[in-house]
Structures are given as structure tokens and as C-alpha cells.
Tab-separated table of C-alpha atoms in Angstrom:
chain	number	residue	atom	x	y	z
A	1	MET	CA	0.000	0.000	0.000
A	2	THR	CA	1.417	3.393	-1.024
A	3	ARG	CA	1.715	6.307	1.401
A	4	ARG	CA	-0.942	8.192	-0.572
A	5	ALA	CA	-3.297	5.231	-0.245
A	6	ILE	CA	-2.598	5.053	3.479
A	7	LEU	CA	-3.323	8.771	3.910
A	8	ASN	CA	-6.530	8.607	1.877
A	9	SER	CA	-7.786	5.484	3.580
A	10	GLY	CA	-10.855	5.915	5.776
A	11	ASP	CA	-9.787	2.943	7.865
A	12	ARG	CA	-7.293	2.886	10.698
A	13	LEU	CA	-3.571	3.225	10.113
A	14	HIS	CA	-2.751	-0.458	10.438
A	15	ALA	CA	1.013	-0.049	10.734
A	16	LEU	CA	0.843	2.404	13.629
A	17	ASP	CA	-1.879	0.250	15.153
A	18	ALA	CA	0.522	-2.708	15.138
A	19	VAL	CA	3.356	-0.660	16.655
A	20	ARG	CA	1.114	0.557	19.481
A	21	GLY	CA	0.038	-2.988	20.314
A	22	PHE	CA	3.654	-4.152	20.175
A	23	ALA	CA	4.789	-1.418	22.596
A	24	LEU	CA	2.102	-2.332	25.129
A	25	ILE	CA	2.535	-6.102	24.943
A	26	LEU	CA	6.313	-5.705	25.126
A	27	GLY	CA	5.661	-4.210	28.576
A	28	ILE	CA	4.378	-7.604	29.739
A	29	PHE	CA	7.679	-9.217	28.760
A	30	PHE	CA	9.556	-6.330	30.400
A	31	HIS	CA	7.793	-6.750	33.741
A	32	GLY	CA	8.071	-10.531	33.522
A	33	ALA	CA	11.830	-10.226	33.115
A	34	ALA	CA	12.129	-8.072	36.260
A	35	GLY	CA	12.201	-11.089	38.566
A	36	TYR	CA	15.288	-12.390	36.768
A	37	VAL	CA	17.220	-9.106	36.846
A	38	GLU	CA	19.976	-9.003	39.441
A	39	GLY	CA	19.281	-6.522	42.230
A	40	PHE	CA	15.777	-5.545	41.108
A	41	PRO	CA	14.045	-4.004	44.168
A	42	GLU	CA	12.145	-6.685	46.074
A	43	GLN	CA	9.565	-4.211	47.349
A	44	LEU	CA	8.484	-3.764	43.729
A	45	TRP	CA	8.669	-7.438	42.702
A	46	PRO	CA	9.191	-9.940	45.551
A	47	MET	CA	9.141	-12.998	43.268
A	48	ARG	CA	12.907	-13.339	42.918
A	49	GLU	CA	14.508	-15.829	40.528
A	50	PRO	CA	18.137	-16.779	39.813
A	51	PRO	CA	19.538	-13.841	37.804
A	52	SER	CA	19.767	-14.189	34.044
A	53	ALA	CA	22.120	-11.989	32.037
A	54	THR	CA	20.040	-12.661	28.916
A	55	LEU	CA	16.809	-11.462	30.504
A	56	GLY	CA	18.761	-8.553	31.948
A	57	VAL	CA	19.505	-7.510	28.362
A	58	VAL	CA	15.825	-8.002	27.444
A	59	PHE	CA	14.904	-5.780	30.381
A	60	PHE	CA	17.468	-3.132	29.408
A	61	VAL	CA	16.633	-3.002	25.694
A	62	SER	CA	12.835	-3.089	26.023
A	63	HIS	CA	12.877	-0.315	28.626
A	64	MET	CA	15.036	1.720	26.291
A	65	PHE	CA	12.283	2.569	23.817
A	66	ARG	CA	8.885	1.017	24.492
A	67	MET	CA	7.213	3.846	26.427
A	68	SER	CA	8.804	6.608	24.350
A	69	LEU	CA	7.426	4.866	21.268
A	70	PHE	CA	3.993	4.598	22.872
A	71	PHE	CA	3.881	8.266	23.858
A	72	LEU	CA	4.861	9.392	20.356
A	73	LEU	CA	1.934	7.428	18.935
A	74	ALA	CA	-0.344	8.772	21.676
A	75	GLY	CA	0.552	12.309	20.633
A	76	PHE	CA	-0.010	11.514	16.956
A	77	PHE	CA	-3.441	10.013	17.477
A	78	GLY	CA	-4.331	12.602	20.114
A	79	ARG	CA	-4.107	15.377	17.548
A	80	MET	CA	-5.988	13.245	15.035
A	81	LEU	CA	-8.788	12.866	17.552
A	82	ILE	CA	-9.051	16.549	18.413
A	83	GLU	CA	-9.054	17.525	14.726
A	84	ARG	CA	-11.936	15.154	14.065
A	85	ARG	CA	-14.051	15.711	17.163
A	86	GLY	CA	-13.085	19.139	18.427
A	87	ALA	CA	-11.937	20.062	21.919
A	88	ALA	CA	-15.191	19.099	23.663
A	89	GLY	CA	-15.342	15.681	22.004
A	90	PHE	CA	-11.654	15.153	22.732
A	91	VAL	CA	-12.161	15.871	26.442
A	92	ARG	CA	-15.167	13.547	26.674
A	93	ASP	CA	-13.302	10.734	24.934
A	94	ARG	CA	-10.136	11.077	27.025
A	95	ALA	CA	-12.117	11.304	30.252
A	96	LYS	CA	-13.895	8.072	29.388
A	97	ARG	CA	-10.940	6.107	28.068
A	98	ILE	CA	-7.981	7.439	30.056
A	99	LEU	CA	-9.202	9.167	33.241
A	100	LEU	CA	-11.875	6.577	34.084
A	101	PRO	CA	-9.539	3.554	33.689
A	102	LEU	CA	-6.992	5.317	35.908
A	103	VAL	CA	-9.461	6.242	38.654
A	104	VAL	CA	-11.201	2.864	38.633
A	105	GLY	CA	-8.277	0.683	37.644
A	106	LEU	CA	-5.666	1.863	40.142
A	107	PRO	CA	-7.552	0.686	43.277
A	108	ILE	CA	-8.322	-2.598	41.530
A	109	ILE	CA	-4.656	-3.180	40.674
A	110	LEU	CA	-3.564	-2.221	44.206
A	111	MET	CA	-5.959	-4.849	45.610
A	112	LEU	CA	-5.456	-7.551	42.994
A	113	PHE	CA	-1.663	-7.531	43.000
A	114	PRO	CA	-1.157	-8.586	46.661
A	115	ALA	CA	-4.224	-10.843	46.529
A	116	LEU	CA	-3.129	-12.827	43.472
A	117	ALA	CA	0.550	-12.812	44.434
A	118	GLY	CA	-0.420	-14.048	47.911
A	119	LEU	CA	-2.599	-16.779	46.421
A	120	GLY	CA	0.292	-17.819	44.202
A	121	PHE	CA	2.659	-18.040	47.162
A	122	LEU	CA	0.158	-20.155	49.104
A	123	LEU	CA	-0.243	-22.509	46.132
A	124	SER	CA	3.540	-22.774	45.944
A	125	GLY	CA	3.620	-24.226	49.462
A	126	MET	CA	4.305	-21.118	51.534
A	127	SER	CA	2.551	-21.119	54.903
A	128	MET	CA	0.140	-18.368	55.861
A	129	GLU	CA	2.507	-17.334	58.642
A	130	GLU	CA	5.378	-16.904	56.182
A	131	LEU	CA	3.139	-14.975	53.797
A	132	LEU	CA	1.991	-12.587	56.523
A	133	ARG	CA	5.583	-12.047	57.638
A	134	MET	CA	6.677	-11.278	54.078
A	135	SER	CA	3.706	-8.942	53.602
A	136	GLU	CA	4.607	-7.089	56.783
A	137	GLN	CA	8.183	-6.660	55.577
A	138	GLN	CA	6.893	-5.299	52.277
A	139	LEU	CA	4.616	-2.802	54.011
A	140	ASN	CA	7.387	-1.641	56.349
A	141	ALA	CA	10.039	-1.327	53.657
A	142	PRO	CA	11.334	2.253	53.376
A	143	THR	CA	10.153	4.244	50.363
A	144	PRO	CA	11.436	7.583	49.058
A	145	ALA	CA	9.577	10.655	50.236
A	146	GLY	CA	6.724	11.661	47.963
A	147	THR	CA	6.261	8.201	46.445
A	148	PHE	CA	2.783	7.509	45.092
A	149	PRO	CA	1.665	3.940	44.225
A	150	TRP	CA	0.919	4.472	40.541
A	151	THR	CA	2.185	0.962	39.737
A	152	HIS	CA	2.420	0.585	35.940
A	153	LEU	CA	-0.563	2.918	35.462
A	154	TRP	CA	1.630	5.998	35.773
A	155	PHE	CA	1.469	6.288	31.989
A	156	LEU	CA	-2.249	7.151	32.177
A	157	TYR	CA	-1.505	9.971	34.610
A	158	TYR	CA	1.170	11.387	32.344
A	159	LEU	CA	-1.074	11.055	29.302
A	160	LEU	CA	-3.637	13.206	31.101
A	161	LEU	CA	-0.970	15.785	31.913
A	162	PHE	CA	0.188	15.903	28.303
A	163	TYR	CA	-3.363	16.110	26.969
A	164	ALA	CA	-4.115	19.000	29.317
A	165	GLY	CA	-0.946	20.780	28.234
A	166	ALA	CA	-1.708	20.246	24.555
A	167	LEU	CA	-5.243	21.583	24.986
A	168	ALA	CA	-3.992	24.653	26.832
A	169	ILE	CA	-1.316	25.442	24.241
A	170	ARG	CA	-3.763	24.859	21.406
A	171	GLY	CA	-6.289	27.196	22.993
A	172	VAL	CA	-3.764	29.970	23.522
A	173	ALA	CA	-2.349	29.554	20.009
A	174	ARG	CA	-5.801	29.858	18.432
A	175	VAL	CA	-6.309	33.205	20.130
A	176	ALA	CA	-2.803	34.699	20.064
A	177	ASP	CA	-1.366	33.128	16.908
A	178	ARG	CA	-4.189	32.609	14.421
A	179	ARG	CA	-1.806	32.477	11.477
A	180	GLY	CA	0.238	29.716	13.062
A	181	ARG	CA	3.545	31.553	12.847
A	182	ALA	CA	4.730	30.298	16.238
A	183	LEU	CA	4.368	26.688	15.083
A	184	ALA	CA	6.385	27.221	11.911
A	185	PRO	CA	9.794	26.629	13.586
A	186	LEU	CA	8.472	23.488	15.304
A	187	ASP	CA	7.030	22.205	12.035
A	188	ALA	CA	10.398	22.858	10.402
A	189	LEU	CA	12.180	20.941	13.191
A	190	VAL	CA	9.873	17.953	12.807
A	191	ARG	CA	10.188	18.068	9.025
A	192	PHE	CA	13.983	18.199	9.257
A	193	SER	CA	14.095	15.394	11.849
A	194	LEU	CA	11.917	13.131	9.697
A	195	GLY	CA	13.831	14.025	6.548
A	196	GLY	CA	16.911	11.859	7.026
A	197	VAL	CA	18.908	9.503	9.216
A	198	TRP	CA	20.135	12.470	11.250
A	199	GLY	CA	16.713	12.845	12.861
A	200	ALA	CA	17.450	10.624	15.859
A	201	ALA	CA	20.504	12.720	16.747
A	202	VAL	CA	18.601	15.992	16.325
A	203	ILE	CA	16.092	14.949	18.999
A	204	GLY	CA	18.250	12.624	21.086
A	205	LEU	CA	21.388	14.692	21.666
A	206	PRO	CA	19.700	17.608	23.502
A	207	LEU	CA	18.020	15.059	25.779
A	208	ALA	CA	21.381	13.322	26.234
A	209	ALA	CA	22.920	16.615	27.351
A	210	TYR	CA	20.149	17.018	29.936
A	211	PHE	CA	20.581	13.535	31.394
A	212	TYR	CA	24.361	13.842	31.376
A	213	ALA	CA	24.025	16.932	33.582
A	214	LEU	CA	21.237	15.433	35.738
A	215	ASP	CA	22.468	14.807	39.249
A	216	GLY	CA	21.789	11.302	40.522
A	217	TRP	CA	20.710	9.696	37.243
A	218	PRO	CA	20.923	5.878	37.651
A	219	SER	CA	22.069	5.477	34.077
A	220	TRP	CA	21.728	1.686	33.720
A	221	THR	CA	17.976	1.897	34.332
A	222	GLY	CA	17.576	4.487	31.587
A	223	LEU	CA	14.542	6.750	31.498
A	224	LEU	CA	13.060	7.237	34.944
A	225	VAL	CA	9.670	5.775	35.882
A	226	PRO	CA	7.665	8.474	37.693
A	227	LEU	CA	6.215	7.123	40.939
A	228	THR	CA	5.286	10.441	42.519
A	229	LEU	CA	2.148	12.551	42.460
A	230	ALA	CA	4.074	15.694	41.596
A	231	PRO	CA	5.239	15.617	37.955
A	232	GLN	CA	8.981	15.051	37.671
A	233	THR	CA	11.004	17.081	35.170
A	234	PRO	CA	13.095	14.120	33.870
A	235	SER	CA	9.945	12.106	33.197
A	236	MET	CA	8.113	15.065	31.679
A	237	LEU	CA	10.989	15.480	29.235
A	238	SER	CA	11.543	11.760	28.627
A	239	TYR	CA	7.945	11.152	27.591
A	240	GLY	CA	6.695	14.659	26.868
A	241	VAL	CA	9.156	15.184	24.013
A	242	PRO	CA	7.974	12.034	22.154
A	243	PHE	CA	4.346	13.008	22.820
A	244	ALA	CA	4.903	16.514	21.442
A	245	PHE	CA	6.810	15.145	18.456
A	246	GLY	CA	3.985	12.738	17.686
A	247	TRP	CA	1.408	15.523	18.040
A	248	LEU	CA	3.328	17.776	15.654
A	249	SER	CA	4.124	14.962	13.214
A	250	HIS	CA	0.383	14.530	12.625
A	251	ARG	CA	0.511	17.966	10.979
A	252	GLN	CA	2.678	16.371	8.283
A	253	THR	CA	1.741	12.709	8.316
A	254	ASP	CA	3.328	12.053	4.953
A	255	ARG	CA	6.728	12.805	6.498
A	256	LEU	CA	6.163	10.254	9.251
A	257	LEU	CA	5.035	7.620	6.757
A	258	ALA	CA	8.171	8.285	4.713
A	259	LEU	CA	10.158	6.566	7.480
A	260	GLU	CA	9.474	3.329	5.609
A	261	ARG	CA	12.331	4.305	3.272
A	262	ARG	CA	14.846	4.564	6.131
A	263	TRP	CA	13.905	1.779	8.518
A	264	ILE	CA	17.031	-0.258	7.741
A	265	PRO	CA	19.621	2.405	8.690
A	266	PHE	CA	17.582	3.377	11.747
A	267	ILE	CA	17.295	-0.215	12.997
A	268	ALA	CA	20.983	-0.832	12.275
A	269	ALA	CA	21.932	2.319	14.196
A	270	ALA	CA	19.565	1.356	17.030
A	271	VAL	CA	21.214	-2.054	17.426
A	272	ALA	CA	24.713	-0.574	17.244
A	273	LEU	CA	23.962	2.164	19.790
A	274	THR	CA	22.291	-0.350	22.102
A	275	VAL	CA	25.416	-2.514	21.985
A	276	VAL	CA	27.546	0.552	22.747
A	277	SER	CA	25.255	1.468	25.645
A	278	LEU	CA	25.516	-2.021	27.126
A	279	TRP	CA	29.275	-2.054	26.607
A	280	LEU	CA	29.622	1.232	28.505
A	281	ALA	CA	27.070	0.386	31.187
A	282	GLY	CA	28.024	-3.265	31.659
A	283	LEU	CA	25.783	-6.320	31.748
A	284	THR	CA	25.504	-6.230	35.531
A	285	PRO	CA	22.463	-4.107	36.478
A	286	GLN	CA	23.212	-0.999	38.521
A	287	TRP	CA	20.494	0.775	40.506
A	288	GLU	CA	22.490	3.782	41.689
A	289	PRO	CA	24.540	6.370	39.760
A	290	TYR	CA	27.922	4.885	38.874
A	291	LEU	CA	29.097	6.274	35.523
A	292	ASP	CA	30.874	9.603	35.422
A	293	ASP	CA	32.829	11.970	33.208
A	294	ARG	CA	33.568	10.689	29.711
A	295	ALA	CA	31.872	7.291	30.146
A	296	LEU	CA	28.640	8.968	31.213
A	297	MET	CA	28.854	11.460	28.348
A	298	TRP	CA	29.224	8.758	25.701
A	299	TYR	CA	26.614	6.557	27.370
A	300	SER	CA	24.058	9.391	27.497
A	301	ALA	CA	24.579	10.120	23.806
A	302	ALA	CA	24.409	6.480	22.715
A	303	TYR	CA	21.383	5.699	24.893
A	304	LEU	CA	19.226	8.729	24.041
A	305	VAL	CA	20.019	8.751	20.318
A	306	GLY	CA	19.480	4.988	20.341
A	307	ILE	CA	15.976	5.492	21.719
A	308	TRP	CA	15.016	7.644	18.752
A	309	CYS	CA	16.653	5.262	16.301
A	310	TRP	CA	14.439	2.503	17.709
A	311	ILE	CA	11.354	4.736	17.479
A	312	PHE	CA	11.915	5.812	13.882
A	313	GLY	CA	13.154	2.395	12.804
A	314	LEU	CA	10.229	0.442	14.240
A	315	ILE	CA	7.671	2.870	12.837
A	316	GLY	CA	9.336	2.705	9.422
A	317	LEU	CA	9.529	-1.090	9.592
A	318	ALA	CA	5.826	-1.322	10.434
A	319	ILE	CA	4.826	1.075	7.651
A	320	ARG	CA	6.902	-0.937	5.194
A	321	PHE	CA	5.507	-4.360	6.071
A	322	LEU	CA	2.326	-3.968	8.170
A	323	SER	CA	0.278	-1.331	6.363
A	324	GLU	CA	-2.194	-3.870	4.962
A	325	ALA	CA	-5.189	-4.871	7.051
A	326	SER	CA	-4.811	-7.974	9.215
A	327	PRO	CA	-7.753	-9.244	11.300
A	328	VAL	CA	-5.412	-10.976	13.752
A	329	ARG	CA	-3.212	-7.896	14.277
A	330	ARG	CA	-6.285	-5.709	14.663
A	331	TYR	CA	-7.722	-7.994	17.321
A	332	ILE	CA	-4.426	-8.072	19.214
A	333	ALA	CA	-4.154	-4.272	18.999
A	334	ASP	CA	-7.690	-3.895	20.356
A	335	SER	CA	-6.917	-6.192	23.259
A	336	SER	CA	-3.447	-4.776	24.027
A	337	TYR	CA	-4.783	-1.854	26.096
A	338	PHE	CA	-6.713	-4.173	28.412
A	339	LEU	CA	-3.862	-6.687	28.473
A	340	TYR	CA	-1.411	-4.057	29.628
A	341	LEU	CA	-3.742	-2.558	32.226
A	342	LEU	CA	-4.389	-5.884	33.971
A	343	HIS	CA	-1.258	-7.923	33.301
A	344	LEU	CA	0.731	-7.158	36.449
A	345	PRO	CA	-1.447	-9.012	39.033
A	346	VAL	CA	-1.870	-12.008	36.712
A	347	LEU	CA	1.856	-12.148	36.031
A	348	ALA	CA	2.540	-11.897	39.771
A	349	PHE	CA	0.249	-14.862	40.422
A	350	PHE	CA	2.158	-17.207	38.108
A	351	ALA	CA	5.545	-15.830	39.190
A	352	ALA	CA	4.691	-16.487	42.849
A	353	TRP	CA	3.082	-19.883	42.244
A	354	TRP	CA	6.014	-21.247	40.243
A	355	ASN	CA	8.700	-19.431	42.217
A	356	PRO	CA	10.019	-22.539	44.095
A	357	LEU	CA	10.262	-24.646	40.912
A	358	PRO	CA	13.937	-25.188	40.003
A	359	TRP	CA	13.366	-24.658	36.296
A	360	HIS	CA	15.787	-22.783	34.065
A	361	TRP	CA	14.597	-19.369	32.921
A	362	THR	CA	14.334	-20.629	29.323
A	363	ILE	CA	11.445	-22.786	30.542
A	364	LYS	CA	9.939	-20.798	33.389
A	365	PHE	CA	9.924	-17.323	31.842
A	366	PRO	CA	8.158	-18.332	28.576
A	367	LEU	CA	5.599	-20.315	30.595
A	368	GLN	CA	4.913	-17.339	32.868
A	369	ILE	CA	4.379	-15.050	29.881
A	370	ALA	CA	2.292	-17.609	27.965
A	371	ALA	CA	0.050	-18.346	30.963
A	372	THR	CA	-0.427	-14.646	31.661
A	373	LEU	CA	-1.325	-13.877	28.046
A	374	ALA	CA	-3.706	-16.844	27.902
A	375	VAL	CA	-5.634	-15.666	30.964
A	376	LEU	CA	-5.753	-12.092	29.686
A	377	PHE	CA	-6.849	-12.977	26.144
A	378	VAL	CA	-9.616	-15.242	27.432
A	379	SER	CA	-10.724	-12.530	29.868
A	380	TYR	CA	-10.750	-9.970	27.080
A	381	ARG	CA	-12.768	-12.231	24.789
A	382	TYR	CA	-15.493	-13.151	27.265
A	383	LEU	CA	-15.481	-10.428	29.936
A	384	VAL	CA	-14.380	-7.277	28.124
A	385	ARG	CA	-14.753	-7.053	24.360
A	386	SER	CA	-18.571	-7.152	24.183
A	387	THR	CA	-19.245	-5.485	27.556
A	388	PHE	CA	-19.304	-1.949	28.924
A	389	ILE	CA	-15.622	-2.405	29.803
A	390	GLY	CA	-14.808	-2.931	26.148
A	391	ALA	CA	-16.934	0.077	25.222
A	392	THR	CA	-14.843	2.153	27.632
A	393	LEU	CA	-11.424	0.887	26.582
A	394	ASN	CA	-11.991	0.350	22.850
A	395	GLY	CA	-14.438	3.175	22.168
A	396	ARG	CA	-17.248	0.804	21.224
A	397	ARG	CA	-18.832	-2.475	22.289
A	398	TYR	CA	-18.487	-5.356	19.835
A	399	PRO	CA	-21.127	-8.070	19.448
A	400	ARG	CA	-20.002	-11.308	21.052
A	401	SER	CA	-20.318	-13.100	17.716
A	402	LEU	CA	-18.171	-10.548	15.840
A	403	LYS	CA	-15.636	-12.157	13.537
A	404	LEU	CA	-12.047	-11.002	13.397
A	405	GLY	CA	-12.445	-9.604	9.900
A	406	ALA	CA	-15.531	-7.463	10.569
A	407	PRO	CA	-15.507	-3.741	9.654
A	408	ARG	CA	-13.736	-1.576	12.161
A	409	PRO	CA	-13.774	2.011	13.420
A	410	THR	CA	-11.320	4.722	12.465
A	411	GLU	CA	-8.230	5.612	14.468
A	412	ALA	CA	-10.063	8.341	16.358
A	413	GLN	CA	-12.485	5.745	17.741
A	414	TRP	CA	-10.009	3.188	18.988
A	415	HIS	CA	-6.724	4.671	20.047
A	416	PRO	CA	-6.233	4.989	23.854
């Protein structure tokens, strides 16, 4: 399918749909790998396994780009939605599909995680006395001041912040800059960044300079996960820049789709810069700042530019090969939002239940992921897709008998 055909299509953008689903489902593998990463904080994931250097690399690489990629797509489809429905329709849609899942989902996750993890530990043979003792230790473990228990749903909170900021800027611009002159330099920056293989460096190097100068950056763990109620500047930049870039790139969608011509050099550069990052950082996970001077400078540059190489490369790869409609991919993309929202308690259950089993990670880890996905896909099929929950998450309720190849809504109706 040509770029012109993609732009003129009234259907969803299948390639970007596939990338969004990939970024969310990759998060399930990322969190599953946490138990096998040496030194991962037990208060966050008490199901410890013998460390695996291979899964440590999986953890490192997937964390490098998955949420930045997601936020860029969220910005892209956010502007698409507001252009189609207006500000009022945009606010109603985001309140229903982002704010409501956060407000309702967070208490559910905070209850389900200890409940299912506890059930898993009991099934594994742990006594109730041992479980209560471990739970008490978890509750009494010291936490940094200002910590808020967002769990993995922090991304919904930051989406709301970015949406509010975009609405405010858009409103001011419509009054104070009706001719759009203020946006011209930003449009030029996006156009230049999407115009060649230099784009990843154009966006990544300024961010690298910020993180290089950031005091206390635990460089091995990459972009910081915000677990506070007050917005954190590093996280606002880490995920706000991709969101803003995605929002602005919707103003020139043909430039974004042109990434299909450069996916090979971007992917090659992403792999090379990831190898350099791991070489500088080491394969042994580090949870405190440890790089300094020249090593930190080169690491910051390789890591941050590498992020944007992954983003542009994966989008270009998807546009090149996944632009045609696929009922299976569409179904997976629909389900990926629900899968990501609920995966952590289910994953914790299997991780706790099978924790004492002396299996190698090449057996245990795939089984944990497969069992988690099986439970979530079945739950989505029978408890979500054709119910009010599906109407909230997917933008519409599908008949229970709907076939995979049935007609589908546009991007503005489905994208979370």
C-alpha cells in the first residue's frame, strides 16, 4: 500500500496500530523479566529468581524505547482525535478512556496484585505465617519521600498531563497566533528530523545533554519511571518530548510515513547504539549512579540517540511491512490496552506460584508469559470485548459473535 493510499484510507492506520500494540505487549515481557534481573528491588517485585544476564539484556533493551514509542503514537493520534471531534469531544473521549480507567483501575490493581501474588505463594507451598511475615516486611520497607503507588498505570496519569498541556497550548495559540507563525519553527524541526537519518541525533542529543548533567541519574535503568504525584522534570521530558513530536508529526503525516524508506539504517543504528550502551554500562544491572565523566557522556549520547533510532526504525519497519489490514493484528491491537492494564497481578500470580520450581529461565519465563497472556486474552474475549468495559477501553462495544475480519472504526475511535 502506497503512502498516498494510506493517507486517503478511511480505515485505521494499520502499521501504527501494530506498533502501538507491540509497545504495550512488550511491557508484559519487560515486567516478567524483572524477577530475573539481578538486584531488582524486592519491594516492587518480591518474586525473585536466579539472575539471568540474557533477561537482563531483554529488560534493558525493552525499557530503552517502548514507552517513548507509545507516547509518540499517543501524541499523533491525540491530535488526530481533536481535529476530528473538536476540543469538547476530545475531552469527553479522554475522560472516558484514560481518566476513568486510571481512577477505577488503580484501586483494583492495588488490591489484585497482593491478593493474586499471595494466592500464588500459598499454592507454591508457603505457609500463611510466612506470607503474613513477608507482607509485613513489604509494608514496612522504606520508600522515598513523595512516592505515590501508581504501579504501571503511571502512563495514564502522564497522558492526562500531556493532553491538558496540549489543549492549553492549542487554545492559547488559536487566540494569540491565528496564522500559526509560532508553530512554523516546530514544524520545520519535525520536518527536518523526519527528513533523514540524522533525525534521531537531532532529537536525542539535547536530551542526552540534559541527562548527562542530571544529578543522581541511575544510568543503567535508563529513562526514569515516575512514581510520585508531583510531575517530575526528567519524566516530563523523557515522555513529553515524544508526545509533542507525535502531536506535531500529525501535521505532516506524509513525512512520518516516509520513514518506511529509512527503517534499515535506523534499525541498524539502534542495534549498534544499544550494543555501545551495554558495553559502557556493563551487563551487571546498577540501581544507583555509577558512571561519570567521559563514560557517562558517551553513554548518554548512545542511549538517548538509540531510543530515537528505535522509534523511527520500528515505525518505518511497520509502515513498510504492516500497512495492509490484518484481522489478527487488529484484534491483538484492540486487546493490548486491556492486556497491559491488567497484566501485572496475573503475572505476579504465576511468578509467585512457580517461584520454588527449580526450572531454568528458558522454561519458566516463557511459561509465565504464555500463561499470563492466555488468561488475559480469554478474559478480554469473554469479559471485556462485548461489555461496557470494552466500550470504555476500545471506544465501542463489539457483538459477542463478531468475527475477526468485521468492519472496524477509524483511528479516532479506537486509540487509547
